[in-house]
Short mmCIF file of C-alpha atoms in Angstrom, two decimals:
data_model
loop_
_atom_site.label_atom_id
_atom_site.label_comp_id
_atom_site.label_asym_id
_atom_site.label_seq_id
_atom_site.Cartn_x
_atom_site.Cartn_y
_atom_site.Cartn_z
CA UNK K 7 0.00 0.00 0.00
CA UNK K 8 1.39 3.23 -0.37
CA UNK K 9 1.87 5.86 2.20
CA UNK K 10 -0.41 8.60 0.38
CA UNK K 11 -3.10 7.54 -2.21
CA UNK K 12 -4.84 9.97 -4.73
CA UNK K 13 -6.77 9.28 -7.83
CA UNK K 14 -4.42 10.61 -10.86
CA UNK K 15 -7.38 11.84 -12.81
CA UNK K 16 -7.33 13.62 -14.99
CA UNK K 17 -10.61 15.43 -13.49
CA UNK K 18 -12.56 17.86 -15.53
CA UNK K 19 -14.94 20.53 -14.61
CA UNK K 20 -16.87 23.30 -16.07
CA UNK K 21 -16.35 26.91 -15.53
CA UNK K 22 -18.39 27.55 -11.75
CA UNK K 23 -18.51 23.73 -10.53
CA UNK K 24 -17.19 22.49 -7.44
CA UNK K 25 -14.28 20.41 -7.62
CA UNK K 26 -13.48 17.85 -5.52
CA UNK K 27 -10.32 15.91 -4.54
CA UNK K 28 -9.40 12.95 -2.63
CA UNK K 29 -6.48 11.45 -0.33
CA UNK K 30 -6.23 9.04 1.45
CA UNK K 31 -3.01 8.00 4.18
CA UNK K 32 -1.49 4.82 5.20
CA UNK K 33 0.20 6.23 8.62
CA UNK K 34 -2.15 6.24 11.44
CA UNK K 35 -0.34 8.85 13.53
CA UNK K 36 -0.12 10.97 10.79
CA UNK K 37 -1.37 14.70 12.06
CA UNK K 38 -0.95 17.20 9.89
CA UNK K 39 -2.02 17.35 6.23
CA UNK K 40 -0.79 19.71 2.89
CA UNK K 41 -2.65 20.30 -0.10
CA UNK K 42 -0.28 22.08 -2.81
CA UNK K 43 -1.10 23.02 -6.23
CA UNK K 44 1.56 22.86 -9.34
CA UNK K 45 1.40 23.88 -12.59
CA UNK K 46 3.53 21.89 -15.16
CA UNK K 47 7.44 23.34 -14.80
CA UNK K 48 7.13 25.20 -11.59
CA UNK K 49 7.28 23.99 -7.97
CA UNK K 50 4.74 23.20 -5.66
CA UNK K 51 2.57 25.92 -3.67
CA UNK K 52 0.62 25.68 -0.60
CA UNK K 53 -3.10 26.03 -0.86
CA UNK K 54 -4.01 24.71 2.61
CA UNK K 55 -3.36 22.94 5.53
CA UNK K 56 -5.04 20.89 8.05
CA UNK K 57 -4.65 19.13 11.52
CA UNK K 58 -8.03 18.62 13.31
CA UNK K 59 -10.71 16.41 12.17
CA UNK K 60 -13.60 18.43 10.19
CA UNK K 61 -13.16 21.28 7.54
CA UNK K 62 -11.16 24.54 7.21
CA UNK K 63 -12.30 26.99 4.62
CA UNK K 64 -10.18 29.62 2.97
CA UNK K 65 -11.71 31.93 0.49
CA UNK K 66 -13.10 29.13 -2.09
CA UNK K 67 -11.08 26.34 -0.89
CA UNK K 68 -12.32 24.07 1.59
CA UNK K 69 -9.88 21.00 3.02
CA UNK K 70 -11.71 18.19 4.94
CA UNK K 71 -10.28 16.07 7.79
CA UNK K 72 -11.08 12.45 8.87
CA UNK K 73 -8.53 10.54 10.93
CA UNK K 74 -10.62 7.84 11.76
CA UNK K 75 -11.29 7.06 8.03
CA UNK K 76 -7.54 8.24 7.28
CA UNK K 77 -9.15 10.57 4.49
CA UNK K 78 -8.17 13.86 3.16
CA UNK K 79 -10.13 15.75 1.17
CA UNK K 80 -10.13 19.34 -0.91
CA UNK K 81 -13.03 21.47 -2.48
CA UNK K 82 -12.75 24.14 -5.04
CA UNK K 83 -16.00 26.14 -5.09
CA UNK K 84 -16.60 28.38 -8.43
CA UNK K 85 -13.77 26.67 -10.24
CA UNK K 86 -11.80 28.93 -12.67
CA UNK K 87 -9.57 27.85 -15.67
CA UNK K 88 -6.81 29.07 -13.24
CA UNK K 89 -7.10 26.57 -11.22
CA UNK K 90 -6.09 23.71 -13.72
CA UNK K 91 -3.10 22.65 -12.02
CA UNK K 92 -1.91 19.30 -10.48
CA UNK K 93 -3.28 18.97 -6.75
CA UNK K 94 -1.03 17.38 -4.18
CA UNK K 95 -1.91 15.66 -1.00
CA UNK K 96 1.13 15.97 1.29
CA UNK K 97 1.16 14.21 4.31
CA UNK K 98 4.03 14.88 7.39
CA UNK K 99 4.40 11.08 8.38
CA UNK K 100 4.93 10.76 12.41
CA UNK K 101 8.22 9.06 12.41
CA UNK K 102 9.90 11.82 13.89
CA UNK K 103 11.99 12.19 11.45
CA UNK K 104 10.31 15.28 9.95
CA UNK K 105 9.16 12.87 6.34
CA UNK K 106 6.68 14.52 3.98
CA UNK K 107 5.24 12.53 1.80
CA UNK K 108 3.46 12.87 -1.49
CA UNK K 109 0.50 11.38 -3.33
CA UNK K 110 0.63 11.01 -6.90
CA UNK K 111 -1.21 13.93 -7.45
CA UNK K 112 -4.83 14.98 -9.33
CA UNK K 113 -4.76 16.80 -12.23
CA UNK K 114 -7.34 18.93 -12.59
CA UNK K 115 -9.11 20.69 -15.99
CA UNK K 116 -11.44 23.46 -15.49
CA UNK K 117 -13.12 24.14 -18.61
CA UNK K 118 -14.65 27.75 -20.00
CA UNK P 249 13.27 36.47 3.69
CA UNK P 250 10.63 33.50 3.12
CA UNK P 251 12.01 32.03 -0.18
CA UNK P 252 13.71 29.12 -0.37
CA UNK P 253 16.33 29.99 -3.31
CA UNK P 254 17.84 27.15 -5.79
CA UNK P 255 20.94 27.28 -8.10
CA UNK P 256 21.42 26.84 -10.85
CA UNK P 257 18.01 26.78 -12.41
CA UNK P 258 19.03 24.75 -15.47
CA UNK P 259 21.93 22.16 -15.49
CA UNK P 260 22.82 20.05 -18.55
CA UNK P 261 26.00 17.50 -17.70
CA UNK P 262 27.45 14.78 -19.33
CA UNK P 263 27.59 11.51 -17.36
CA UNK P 264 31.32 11.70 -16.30
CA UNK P 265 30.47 14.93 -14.97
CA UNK P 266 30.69 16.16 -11.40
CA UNK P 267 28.31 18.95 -10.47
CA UNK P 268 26.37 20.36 -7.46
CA UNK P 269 22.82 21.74 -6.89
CA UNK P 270 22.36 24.34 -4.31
CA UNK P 271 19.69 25.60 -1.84
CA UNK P 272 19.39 28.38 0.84
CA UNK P 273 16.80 29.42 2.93
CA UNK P 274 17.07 32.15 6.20
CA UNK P 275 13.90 31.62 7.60
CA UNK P 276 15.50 29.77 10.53
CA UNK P 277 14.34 26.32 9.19
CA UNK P 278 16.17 23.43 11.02
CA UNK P 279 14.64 20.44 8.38
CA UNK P 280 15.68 20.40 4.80
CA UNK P 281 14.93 18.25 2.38
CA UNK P 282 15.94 16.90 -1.71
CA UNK P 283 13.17 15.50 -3.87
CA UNK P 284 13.38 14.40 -7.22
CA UNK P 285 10.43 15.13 -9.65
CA UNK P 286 10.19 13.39 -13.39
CA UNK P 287 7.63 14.70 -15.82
CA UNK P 288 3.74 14.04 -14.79
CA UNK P 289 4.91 11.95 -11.22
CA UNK P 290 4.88 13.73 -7.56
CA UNK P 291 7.79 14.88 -5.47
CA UNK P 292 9.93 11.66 -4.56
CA UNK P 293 11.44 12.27 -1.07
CA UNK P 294 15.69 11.62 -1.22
CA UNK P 295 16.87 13.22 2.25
CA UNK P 296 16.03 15.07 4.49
CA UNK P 297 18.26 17.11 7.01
CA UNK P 298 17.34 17.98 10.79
CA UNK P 299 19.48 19.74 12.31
CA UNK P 300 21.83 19.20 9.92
CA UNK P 301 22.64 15.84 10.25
CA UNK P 302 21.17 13.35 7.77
CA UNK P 303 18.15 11.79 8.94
CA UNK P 304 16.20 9.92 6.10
CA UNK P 305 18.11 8.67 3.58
CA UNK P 306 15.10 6.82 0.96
CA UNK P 307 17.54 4.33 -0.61
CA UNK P 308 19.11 6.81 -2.77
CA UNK P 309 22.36 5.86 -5.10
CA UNK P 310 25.25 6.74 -3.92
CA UNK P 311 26.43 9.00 -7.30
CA UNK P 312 23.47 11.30 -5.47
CA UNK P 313 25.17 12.78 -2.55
CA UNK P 314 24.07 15.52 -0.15
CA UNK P 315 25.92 17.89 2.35
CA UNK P 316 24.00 20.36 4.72
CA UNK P 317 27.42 23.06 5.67
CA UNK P 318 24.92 24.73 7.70
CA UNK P 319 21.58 25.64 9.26
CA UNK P 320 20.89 27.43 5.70
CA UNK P 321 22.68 25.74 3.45
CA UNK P 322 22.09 22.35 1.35
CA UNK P 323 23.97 21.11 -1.13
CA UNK P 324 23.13 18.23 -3.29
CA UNK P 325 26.92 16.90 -5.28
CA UNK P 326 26.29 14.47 -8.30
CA UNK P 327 28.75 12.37 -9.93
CA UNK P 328 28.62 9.82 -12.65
CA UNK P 329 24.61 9.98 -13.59
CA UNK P 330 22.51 8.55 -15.79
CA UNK P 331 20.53 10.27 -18.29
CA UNK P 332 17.41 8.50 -16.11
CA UNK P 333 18.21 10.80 -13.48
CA UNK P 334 17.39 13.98 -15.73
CA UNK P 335 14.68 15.43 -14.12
CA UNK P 336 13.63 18.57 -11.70
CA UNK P 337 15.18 18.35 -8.14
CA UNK P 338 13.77 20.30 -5.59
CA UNK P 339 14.30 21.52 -2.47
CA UNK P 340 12.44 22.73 0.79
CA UNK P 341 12.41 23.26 4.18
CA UNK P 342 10.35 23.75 6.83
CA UNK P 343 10.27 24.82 10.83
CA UNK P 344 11.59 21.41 13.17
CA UNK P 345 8.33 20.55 14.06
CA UNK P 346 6.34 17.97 12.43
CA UNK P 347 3.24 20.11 12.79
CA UNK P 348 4.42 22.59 9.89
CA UNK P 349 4.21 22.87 6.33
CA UNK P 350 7.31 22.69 3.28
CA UNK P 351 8.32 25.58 1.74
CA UNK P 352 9.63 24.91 -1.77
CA UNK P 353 12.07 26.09 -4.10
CA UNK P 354 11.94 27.30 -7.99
CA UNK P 355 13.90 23.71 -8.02
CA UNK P 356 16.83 23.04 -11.06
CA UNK P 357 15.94 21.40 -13.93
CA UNK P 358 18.91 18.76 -14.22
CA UNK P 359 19.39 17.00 -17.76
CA UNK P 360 22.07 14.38 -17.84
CA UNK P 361 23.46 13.48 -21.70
#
């Protein structure tokens, strides 16, 4: 199994959908969660982050928490052609050892 | 200062080359880490630095090698690679506590020939 799971898409949605993203995470102690966003040839950027169980919203992101279910989720409300990118689940494993770890990534299409 | 700067952006070597890939960051981090990215894949985890002493190592060949000077500096020295290994390595680093997120680099784009 690997440590961080996401579904490689590609996912496409129209202009003003919601998007939606999944992760899920092999390390139960796992307790704090990264979702980044890349665009092809450039680095990965932070969109949000997330420790506690149940959701944070920022502007029209919203990133979803549950430990028990070891699930990670992100939502992109009013989705712009801007926000075609490749999503990234990041997940700081709790070996102590300070490892991030990466799903595969989703990459998202939003079309006009 | 909350960038996390890379050098050289672009790097072509030949495979009897030696060469080394650097990253700085004054933000007071005390983890650092190397991934390697290849077209279309995620950020594969090579080291990572706490404290600066090595403290993951993910099975990486040996013609990868890194060297952390100090708490700002990272160096990552190749030697004899493989045109498999062309792809864009990238750096980060984050606060020494598990609780914190990465910041990245612009990374280098490395293609071996």
């Amino acid at each position: 199994q690997k440590e961080v799971e996401q579904n490689s898409g590609p996912l496409s949605v129209p202009e003003g959908a919601i998007a939606s993203l999944n992760c899920t995470y092999s390390d139960r102690g796992s307790q704090s969660f990264f979702w980044y966003r890349q665009y092809s040839g450039k680095s990965p950027e932070l969109i949000m982050f997330i420790y506690s169980n149940g959701d944070k919203e920022d502007g029209r992101f919203t990133a979803q928490l549950n430990k028990a279910s070891q699930y990670v989720s992100l939502l992109i409300r009013d989705s712009q052609p801007s926000d075609s990118a490749t999503y990234l689940c990041a997940v700081n494993m709790d070996t102590g050892g300070f490892k991030t770890i990466f799903g595969a990534g989703t990459r998202l299409f939003v079309k006009a | 200062d909350t960038e996390v700067t890379q050098t050289p952006k672009h790097l072509v070597m030949g495979m009897t080359n030696k060469k080394s890939l650097k990253c700085e960051q004054h933000m007071g981090h005390r983890a650092m880490y190397w991934y390697k990215q290849k077209a279309k894949k995620p950020p594969e985890l090579m080291f990572v630095y706490s404290y600066e002493k090595l403290s993951i190592n993910e099975s990486v060949p040996s013609r990868f090698s890194p060297e952390c000077p100090n708490s700002s500096l990272l160096n990552l020295h190749l030697h004899a690679l493989q045109p498999e290994d062309s792809a864009l390595y990238l750096c980060a680093s984050r606060p020494a506590d598990r609780d914190t997120e990465a910041f990245f680099g612009q990374g280098t784009r490395l293609t071996v020939v």
